[in-house]
Amino acid sequence: MGHLRFPSTVPVIAVTGAALLVAGCSSTKSGGSDASASSGGKVSIGLVTKTNSNPYFVKLRESAQAEADAKGAKLIALAGKFDGDNQGQVDAINNLVTQGVKGILITPSSSTGVLNAIKAARAKGVLVIALDTATDPASAVDATFATDNEAAGVKQGKYVKGALGSKTPAVVLLDGTPGSSVDDLRHKGFLEGFGITGSSSEIKGTAVTNGDQTKAQTAMENLYQRDHGINAVYTINEPAAAGAAQALSGKTGVVIGSIDGSCTGVANVKSGKFAATVMQFPKKMAQDGVDAVVDYAKTNKKPTGFIDTGSQLITDKPVAGLDSKDTAWGLKNCWG
């Protein structure tokens, strides 16, 4: 989560004609001018991401577009206005169903908030696949292609604890968006990997950042002001880690861990802004999702269940007993 933004500017192109832009969501249209699933014999595929600005979702969208082009399909990409814009995603799903897409790939901002819209889409024969973020329940979609986010959180937690060595832990948790399964699973995994619980005395503070760099910086500044002994930071994603690093600039002895695996994030690990990140592979999620819809259009065969697209710990300061790759590998494979 895929979550959530480094400063980035992404052009947004309004859908025209029958595919009018619905209120509450932004869109990028790809492919031909006719949105019909049968237009020119092309399979139409909808993609609904959390935002159009988060570089993680930009990469996912670009990868989906490239795979759709390679398979002779048409991609119609829509997104919420911000992370947590549930109504924007609901509107986007309804929009895509109206346009006659064969399948919808979605990274839900709320794991429960889009369920009715998904149910209605599936009732009309639309294949729905969750990418990056699972729905709750998972059976609300036909299949999920995503990182095992709890396992990724465990990797972050084990690393941060190991990197502290013999120091007494003083941990802060910079969470993402409440109600997202990604946030819940990464948070849970980190605690498990670190060897603490939500009520452990080692936790000195928590904050909701929505995975936003500016919000994370402000939260970290406030938390550090309250306790200068903080030495370990969990972050929901790399923008949050970058915000924490900015807030702690010039201070030593604090281990910041993260999850995402962007080229920018790996570069921040290389430069020492944070100690490690856990790389995800959104390119694979997007490719597998597009391929599944194209296959469904040809064979009526649906994918089922959870498909783990993998994760990898990236650091230049390895901890004994933990599998990791260095930043040179990370920069060659970021978000691959």
Tab-separated table of C-alpha atoms in Angstrom:
chain	number	residue	atom	x	y	z
A	1	MET	CA	0.000	0.000	0.000
A	2	GLY	CA	1.028	-0.178	-1.900
A	3	HIS	CA	0.622	4.284	0.962
A	4	LEU	CA	1.036	7.397	0.554
A	5	ARG	CA	2.616	10.347	-0.866
A	6	PHE	CA	5.969	11.873	-1.514
A	7	PRO	CA	5.468	15.235	-3.160
A	8	SER	CA	4.457	14.364	-6.685
A	9	THR	CA	2.495	15.900	-9.512
A	10	VAL	CA	0.490	13.559	-11.668
A	11	PRO	CA	-1.591	14.843	-14.568
A	12	VAL	CA	-5.251	13.958	-14.391
A	13	ILE	CA	-7.290	13.687	-17.572
A	14	ALA	CA	-11.054	13.825	-17.275
A	15	VAL	CA	-13.039	11.024	-18.900
A	16	THR	CA	-15.252	12.430	-21.612
A	17	GLY	CA	-18.446	11.506	-23.415
A	18	ALA	CA	-20.393	8.648	-21.833
A	19	ALA	CA	-17.639	8.231	-19.298
A	20	LEU	CA	-18.262	11.487	-17.450
A	21	LEU	CA	-16.100	12.083	-14.435
A	22	VAL	CA	-18.146	11.281	-11.339
A	23	ALA	CA	-18.076	13.497	-8.289
A	24	GLY	CA	-15.667	12.425	-5.611
A	25	CYS	CA	-13.059	10.694	-7.753
A	26	SER	CA	-10.291	11.694	-10.103
A	27	SER	CA	-9.573	9.773	-13.253
A	28	THR	CA	-7.107	8.963	-15.942
A	29	LYS	CA	-8.493	7.346	-19.057
A	30	SER	CA	-6.326	5.049	-21.112
A	31	GLY	CA	-7.009	3.366	-24.427
A	32	GLY	CA	-9.502	4.205	-27.172
A	33	SER	CA	-12.320	6.701	-27.189
A	34	ASP	CA	-15.164	4.187	-26.724
A	35	ALA	CA	-15.371	2.708	-23.214
A	36	SER	CA	-17.494	-0.263	-24.263
A	37	ALA	CA	-15.958	-3.625	-23.324
A	38	SER	CA	-16.552	-4.818	-26.870
A	39	SER	CA	-15.096	-1.734	-28.545
A	40	GLY	CA	-12.676	-2.778	-31.252
A	41	GLY	CA	-12.552	-6.247	-29.735
A	42	LYS	CA	-10.552	-4.909	-26.785
A	43	VAL	CA	-11.170	-6.016	-23.234
A	44	SER	CA	-11.894	-3.005	-21.021
A	45	ILE	CA	-10.343	-3.124	-17.546
A	46	GLY	CA	-11.047	-0.695	-14.731
A	47	LEU	CA	-8.415	0.282	-12.179
A	48	VAL	CA	-9.372	2.102	-8.968
A	49	THR	CA	-6.481	3.243	-6.776
A	50	LYS	CA	-6.491	5.142	-3.484
A	51	THR	CA	-5.023	8.301	-5.027
A	52	ASN	CA	-3.417	9.542	-8.228
A	53	SER	CA	-0.596	11.303	-6.357
A	54	ASN	CA	1.018	8.563	-4.252
A	55	PRO	CA	4.053	7.326	-6.225
A	56	TYR	CA	3.273	3.731	-5.254
A	57	PHE	CA	-0.092	3.899	-6.975
A	58	VAL	CA	1.396	5.830	-9.873
A	59	LYS	CA	3.753	2.893	-10.413
A	60	LEU	CA	0.901	0.406	-10.093
A	61	ARG	CA	-1.152	2.334	-12.638
A	62	GLU	CA	1.763	2.655	-15.068
A	63	SER	CA	2.454	-1.075	-14.804
A	64	ALA	CA	-1.209	-1.912	-15.382
A	65	GLN	CA	-1.236	0.369	-18.426
A	66	ALA	CA	1.889	-1.232	-19.876
A	67	GLU	CA	0.481	-4.731	-19.407
A	68	ALA	CA	-2.886	-3.741	-20.866
A	69	ASP	CA	-1.107	-2.326	-23.918
A	70	ALA	CA	0.916	-5.524	-24.263
A	71	LYS	CA	-2.235	-7.661	-24.101
A	72	GLY	CA	-4.274	-5.479	-26.448
A	73	ALA	CA	-6.643	-4.434	-23.664
A	74	LYS	CA	-7.891	-0.998	-22.639
A	75	LEU	CA	-7.322	0.418	-19.161
A	76	ILE	CA	-9.619	2.989	-17.571
A	77	ALA	CA	-7.956	4.307	-14.413
A	78	LEU	CA	-9.820	6.173	-11.668
A	79	ALA	CA	-8.844	7.112	-8.119
A	80	GLY	CA	-10.009	8.736	-4.919
A	81	LYS	CA	-9.067	12.362	-4.332
A	82	PHE	CA	-7.096	11.413	-1.222
A	83	ASP	CA	-6.191	8.342	0.781
A	84	GLY	CA	-9.336	7.437	2.672
A	85	ASP	CA	-11.726	8.844	0.047
A	86	ASN	CA	-14.121	5.914	0.233
A	87	GLN	CA	-17.024	7.627	-1.531
A	88	GLY	CA	-14.739	8.581	-4.398
A	89	GLN	CA	-13.882	4.911	-4.875
A	90	VAL	CA	-17.526	3.847	-4.668
A	91	ASP	CA	-18.357	6.396	-7.372
A	92	ALA	CA	-15.454	5.120	-9.460
A	93	ILE	CA	-16.670	1.513	-9.274
A	94	ASN	CA	-20.184	2.536	-10.302
A	95	ASN	CA	-18.722	4.608	-13.135
A	96	LEU	CA	-16.714	1.676	-14.458
A	97	VAL	CA	-19.673	-0.711	-14.310
A	98	THR	CA	-21.682	1.798	-16.344
A	99	GLN	CA	-18.871	1.850	-18.904
A	100	GLY	CA	-19.114	-1.918	-19.311
A	101	VAL	CA	-15.689	-3.044	-18.109
A	102	LYS	CA	-14.992	-6.770	-17.961
A	103	GLY	CA	-13.045	-6.528	-14.726
A	104	ILE	CA	-12.135	-4.062	-11.986
A	105	LEU	CA	-8.820	-3.957	-10.130
A	106	ILE	CA	-9.095	-1.995	-6.883
A	107	THR	CA	-6.877	-0.912	-3.998
A	108	PRO	CA	-9.607	-0.101	-1.462
A	109	SER	CA	-9.050	2.850	0.856
A	110	SER	CA	-11.483	1.244	3.273
A	111	SER	CA	-11.540	-2.527	3.448
A	112	THR	CA	-15.271	-2.471	4.221
A	113	GLY	CA	-16.536	0.782	2.727
A	114	VAL	CA	-16.650	-0.363	-0.902
A	115	LEU	CA	-18.311	-3.738	-0.329
A	116	ASN	CA	-21.794	-2.826	-1.577
A	117	ALA	CA	-20.424	-1.321	-4.782
A	118	ILE	CA	-18.248	-4.396	-5.356
A	119	LYS	CA	-21.195	-6.715	-4.726
A	120	ALA	CA	-23.280	-4.839	-7.279
A	121	ALA	CA	-20.456	-5.013	-9.841
A	122	ARG	CA	-19.958	-8.743	-9.376
A	123	ALA	CA	-23.718	-9.305	-9.684
A	124	LYS	CA	-23.438	-7.881	-13.195
A	125	GLY	CA	-20.695	-10.318	-14.138
A	126	VAL	CA	-17.736	-8.005	-13.544
A	127	LEU	CA	-14.618	-9.741	-12.221
A	128	VAL	CA	-13.320	-7.814	-9.198
A	129	ILE	CA	-9.759	-8.236	-7.941
A	130	ALA	CA	-8.241	-6.426	-4.972
A	131	LEU	CA	-4.668	-5.249	-5.510
A	132	ASP	CA	-2.331	-4.371	-2.623
A	133	THR	CA	-5.137	-4.003	-0.042
A	134	ALA	CA	-7.530	-6.772	0.926
A	135	THR	CA	-11.235	-6.271	1.497
A	136	ASP	CA	-12.886	-7.384	4.722
A	137	PRO	CA	-14.054	-10.043	4.266
A	138	ALA	CA	-11.594	-11.179	1.632
A	139	SER	CA	-14.386	-13.117	-0.063
A	140	ALA	CA	-16.008	-9.821	-1.096
A	141	VAL	CA	-13.786	-9.920	-4.203
A	142	ASP	CA	-12.983	-12.786	-6.538
A	143	ALA	CA	-9.272	-12.724	-5.646
A	144	THR	CA	-6.571	-10.598	-4.026
A	145	PHE	CA	-3.093	-10.011	-5.474
A	146	ALA	CA	-1.054	-8.336	-2.768
A	147	THR	CA	1.885	-8.269	-0.424
A	148	ASP	CA	1.443	-10.357	2.695
A	149	ASN	CA	1.366	-7.158	4.725
A	150	GLU	CA	1.501	-8.842	8.101
A	151	ALA	CA	4.639	-10.712	7.033
A	152	ALA	CA	6.123	-7.444	5.725
A	153	GLY	CA	5.364	-5.810	9.061
A	154	VAL	CA	7.068	-8.684	10.865
A	155	LYS	CA	10.188	-8.119	8.759
A	156	GLN	CA	10.218	-4.428	9.642
A	157	GLY	CA	9.681	-5.168	13.338
A	158	LYS	CA	12.389	-7.809	13.536
A	159	TYR	CA	14.851	-5.537	11.792
A	160	VAL	CA	14.190	-2.461	13.943
A	161	LYS	CA	14.444	-4.538	17.133
A	162	GLY	CA	17.645	-6.206	15.926
A	163	ALA	CA	19.198	-2.906	14.872
A	164	LEU	CA	18.649	-1.484	18.371
A	165	GLY	CA	20.936	-4.136	19.779
A	166	SER	CA	21.080	-3.959	23.565
A	167	LYS	CA	19.324	-0.574	23.846
A	168	THR	CA	16.091	-0.405	25.833
A	169	PRO	CA	13.374	0.156	23.199
A	170	ALA	CA	11.385	3.395	23.119
A	171	VAL	CA	9.052	2.972	20.154
A	172	VAL	CA	6.652	5.242	18.283
A	173	LEU	CA	4.178	4.028	15.696
A	174	LEU	CA	3.351	6.208	12.686
A	175	ASP	CA	0.241	4.508	11.350
A	176	GLY	CA	-1.642	5.047	8.107
A	177	THR	CA	-5.411	5.275	7.623
A	178	PRO	CA	-7.798	3.687	10.143
A	179	GLY	CA	-10.003	0.997	8.620
A	180	SER	CA	-7.497	-0.127	5.992
A	181	SER	CA	-6.491	-3.781	6.190
A	182	VAL	CA	-2.986	-2.837	5.040
A	183	ASP	CA	-2.533	-0.531	8.009
A	184	ASP	CA	-3.946	-3.051	10.465
A	185	LEU	CA	-1.817	-5.912	9.165
A	186	ARG	CA	1.451	-3.970	8.971
A	187	HIS	CA	0.910	-2.567	12.462
A	188	LYS	CA	0.117	-6.020	13.845
A	189	GLY	CA	3.093	-7.567	12.040
A	190	PHE	CA	5.505	-4.941	13.323
A	191	LEU	CA	4.466	-5.546	16.920
A	192	GLU	CA	4.822	-9.289	16.417
A	193	GLY	CA	8.240	-8.955	14.799
A	194	PHE	CA	9.444	-6.537	17.468
A	195	GLY	CA	8.131	-8.783	20.215
A	196	ILE	CA	5.707	-6.368	21.904
A	197	THR	CA	1.956	-5.803	22.130
A	198	GLY	CA	-0.156	-2.719	21.694
A	199	SER	CA	-0.135	-2.143	25.456
A	200	SER	CA	3.597	-2.665	25.989
A	201	SER	CA	5.443	0.002	27.969
A	202	GLU	CA	8.031	0.235	25.188
A	203	ILE	CA	5.494	2.114	23.047
A	204	LYS	CA	5.855	5.826	23.734
A	205	GLY	CA	3.281	7.128	21.303
A	206	THR	CA	1.250	6.567	18.156
A	207	ALA	CA	-0.107	8.825	15.431
A	208	VAL	CA	-2.380	8.569	12.399
A	209	THR	CA	-0.501	9.976	9.402
A	210	ASN	CA	-2.557	8.696	6.438
A	211	GLY	CA	0.872	7.761	5.094
A	212	ASP	CA	1.447	11.408	4.254
A	213	GLN	CA	4.954	12.857	4.586
A	214	THR	CA	3.900	16.234	5.986
A	215	LYS	CA	1.509	14.726	8.521
A	216	ALA	CA	4.161	12.208	9.577
A	217	GLN	CA	6.746	14.949	10.049
A	218	THR	CA	4.406	16.955	12.243
A	219	ALA	CA	3.441	13.874	14.255
A	220	MET	CA	7.065	12.862	14.740
A	221	GLU	CA	8.033	16.369	15.851
A	222	ASN	CA	5.264	16.330	18.450
A	223	LEU	CA	6.090	12.836	19.690
A	224	TYR	CA	9.797	13.569	19.968
A	225	GLN	CA	9.108	16.803	21.800
A	226	ARG	CA	7.232	14.777	24.408
A	227	ASP	CA	9.952	12.119	24.715
A	228	HIS	CA	13.553	12.719	23.602
A	229	GLY	CA	14.369	9.094	24.445
A	230	ILE	CA	12.609	7.694	21.381
A	231	ASN	CA	14.962	5.352	19.533
A	232	ALA	CA	12.736	3.240	17.264
A	233	VAL	CA	10.129	4.293	14.703
A	234	TYR	CA	7.594	2.133	12.876
A	235	THR	CA	6.245	3.755	9.721
A	236	ILE	CA	3.341	2.600	7.581
A	237	ASN	CA	5.188	3.538	4.378
A	238	GLU	CA	8.149	5.430	2.962
A	239	PRO	CA	6.533	8.888	2.748
A	240	ALA	CA	5.794	8.573	6.476
A	241	ALA	CA	9.379	7.429	7.047
A	242	ALA	CA	10.681	10.427	5.096
A	243	GLY	CA	8.566	12.716	7.279
A	244	ALA	CA	9.920	11.070	10.417
A	245	ALA	CA	13.475	11.372	9.125
A	246	GLN	CA	12.987	15.087	8.431
A	247	ALA	CA	11.619	15.626	11.926
A	248	LEU	CA	14.583	13.787	13.432
A	249	SER	CA	17.206	15.394	11.187
A	250	GLY	CA	20.430	15.922	13.122
A	251	LYS	CA	19.440	13.506	15.872
A	252	THR	CA	21.329	10.217	16.184
A	253	GLY	CA	20.553	6.784	17.546
A	254	VAL	CA	16.997	6.473	16.182
A	255	VAL	CA	16.204	3.448	14.000
A	256	ILE	CA	13.506	4.175	11.409
A	257	GLY	CA	11.993	1.247	9.530
A	258	SER	CA	9.507	1.307	6.676
A	259	ILE	CA	7.674	-0.601	3.954
A	260	ASP	CA	7.259	0.138	0.229
A	261	GLY	CA	10.451	-0.350	-1.769
A	262	SER	CA	10.268	2.632	-4.104
A	263	CYS	CA	13.452	3.861	-5.760
A	264	THR	CA	13.164	7.032	-3.659
A	265	GLY	CA	12.726	4.989	-0.494
A	266	VAL	CA	15.678	2.752	-1.263
A	267	ALA	CA	17.771	5.860	-1.968
A	268	ASN	CA	16.757	7.180	1.457
A	269	VAL	CA	17.971	3.938	3.019
A	270	LYS	CA	21.231	4.262	1.096
A	271	SER	CA	21.731	7.831	2.325
A	272	GLY	CA	20.968	6.828	5.914
A	273	LYS	CA	17.719	8.781	6.299
A	274	PHE	CA	16.161	5.564	7.492
A	275	ALA	CA	17.670	2.211	8.304
A	276	ALA	CA	15.637	-0.239	6.255
A	277	THR	CA	12.581	-0.712	4.117
A	278	VAL	CA	10.593	-3.755	3.066
A	279	MET	CA	10.141	-3.798	-0.694
A	280	GLN	CA	6.817	-4.657	-2.312
A	281	PHE	CA	6.256	-5.505	-5.962
A	282	PRO	CA	3.292	-3.479	-7.305
A	283	LYS	CA	4.404	-4.102	-10.881
A	284	LYS	CA	3.705	-7.808	-10.401
A	285	MET	CA	0.343	-7.069	-8.742
A	286	ALA	CA	-0.732	-4.921	-11.677
A	287	GLN	CA	0.524	-7.341	-14.346
A	288	ASP	CA	-1.109	-10.340	-12.709
A	289	GLY	CA	-4.370	-8.431	-12.261
A	290	VAL	CA	-4.561	-7.320	-15.892
A	291	ASP	CA	-3.644	-10.813	-17.095
A	292	ALA	CA	-6.391	-12.336	-14.939
A	293	VAL	CA	-9.063	-10.066	-16.426
A	294	VAL	CA	-7.894	-10.740	-19.979
A	295	ASP	CA	-7.927	-14.480	-19.270
A	296	TYR	CA	-11.410	-14.204	-17.746
A	297	ALA	CA	-12.658	-12.448	-20.872
A	298	LYS	CA	-11.306	-15.280	-23.023
A	299	THR	CA	-12.087	-18.347	-20.888
A	300	ASN	CA	-14.565	-17.211	-18.214
A	301	LYS	CA	-12.081	-18.598	-15.669
A	302	LYS	CA	-11.823	-16.591	-12.449
A	303	PRO	CA	-8.842	-16.419	-10.104
A	304	THR	CA	-9.613	-17.152	-6.460
A	305	GLY	CA	-8.132	-16.561	-3.022
A	306	PHE	CA	-5.073	-14.623	-1.888
A	307	ILE	CA	-1.963	-14.528	-4.069
A	308	ASP	CA	1.131	-13.237	-2.255
A	309	THR	CA	3.278	-11.136	-4.588
A	310	GLY	CA	6.225	-11.148	-2.164
A	311	SER	CA	8.351	-8.733	-0.112
A	312	GLN	CA	12.060	-8.203	0.550
A	313	LEU	CA	13.941	-6.468	3.374
A	314	ILE	CA	16.352	-3.818	2.026
A	315	THR	CA	19.192	-2.396	4.134
A	316	ASP	CA	22.907	-1.653	4.024
A	317	LYS	CA	23.194	-2.517	7.711
A	318	PRO	CA	22.147	-6.170	7.887
A	319	VAL	CA	21.089	-7.819	11.123
A	320	ALA	CA	22.273	-11.354	11.826
A	321	GLY	CA	19.600	-13.962	11.151
A	322	LEU	CA	17.477	-11.764	8.883
A	323	ASP	CA	17.440	-12.214	5.119
A	324	SER	CA	18.108	-8.894	3.415
A	325	LYS	CA	19.334	-7.330	0.183
A	326	ASP	CA	21.492	-4.213	-0.036
A	327	THR	CA	20.469	-0.923	-1.623
A	328	ALA	CA	22.396	-1.679	-4.812
A	329	TRP	CA	20.036	-4.622	-5.373
A	330	GLY	CA	17.118	-2.515	-4.229
A	331	LEU	CA	17.783	0.260	-6.735
A	332	LYS	CA	17.909	-2.281	-9.558
A	333	ASN	CA	14.645	-3.908	-8.505
A	334	CYS	CA	12.610	-1.140	-6.863
A	335	TRP	CA	8.923	-1.887	-7.231
A	336	GLY	CA	9.754	-4.481	-9.869
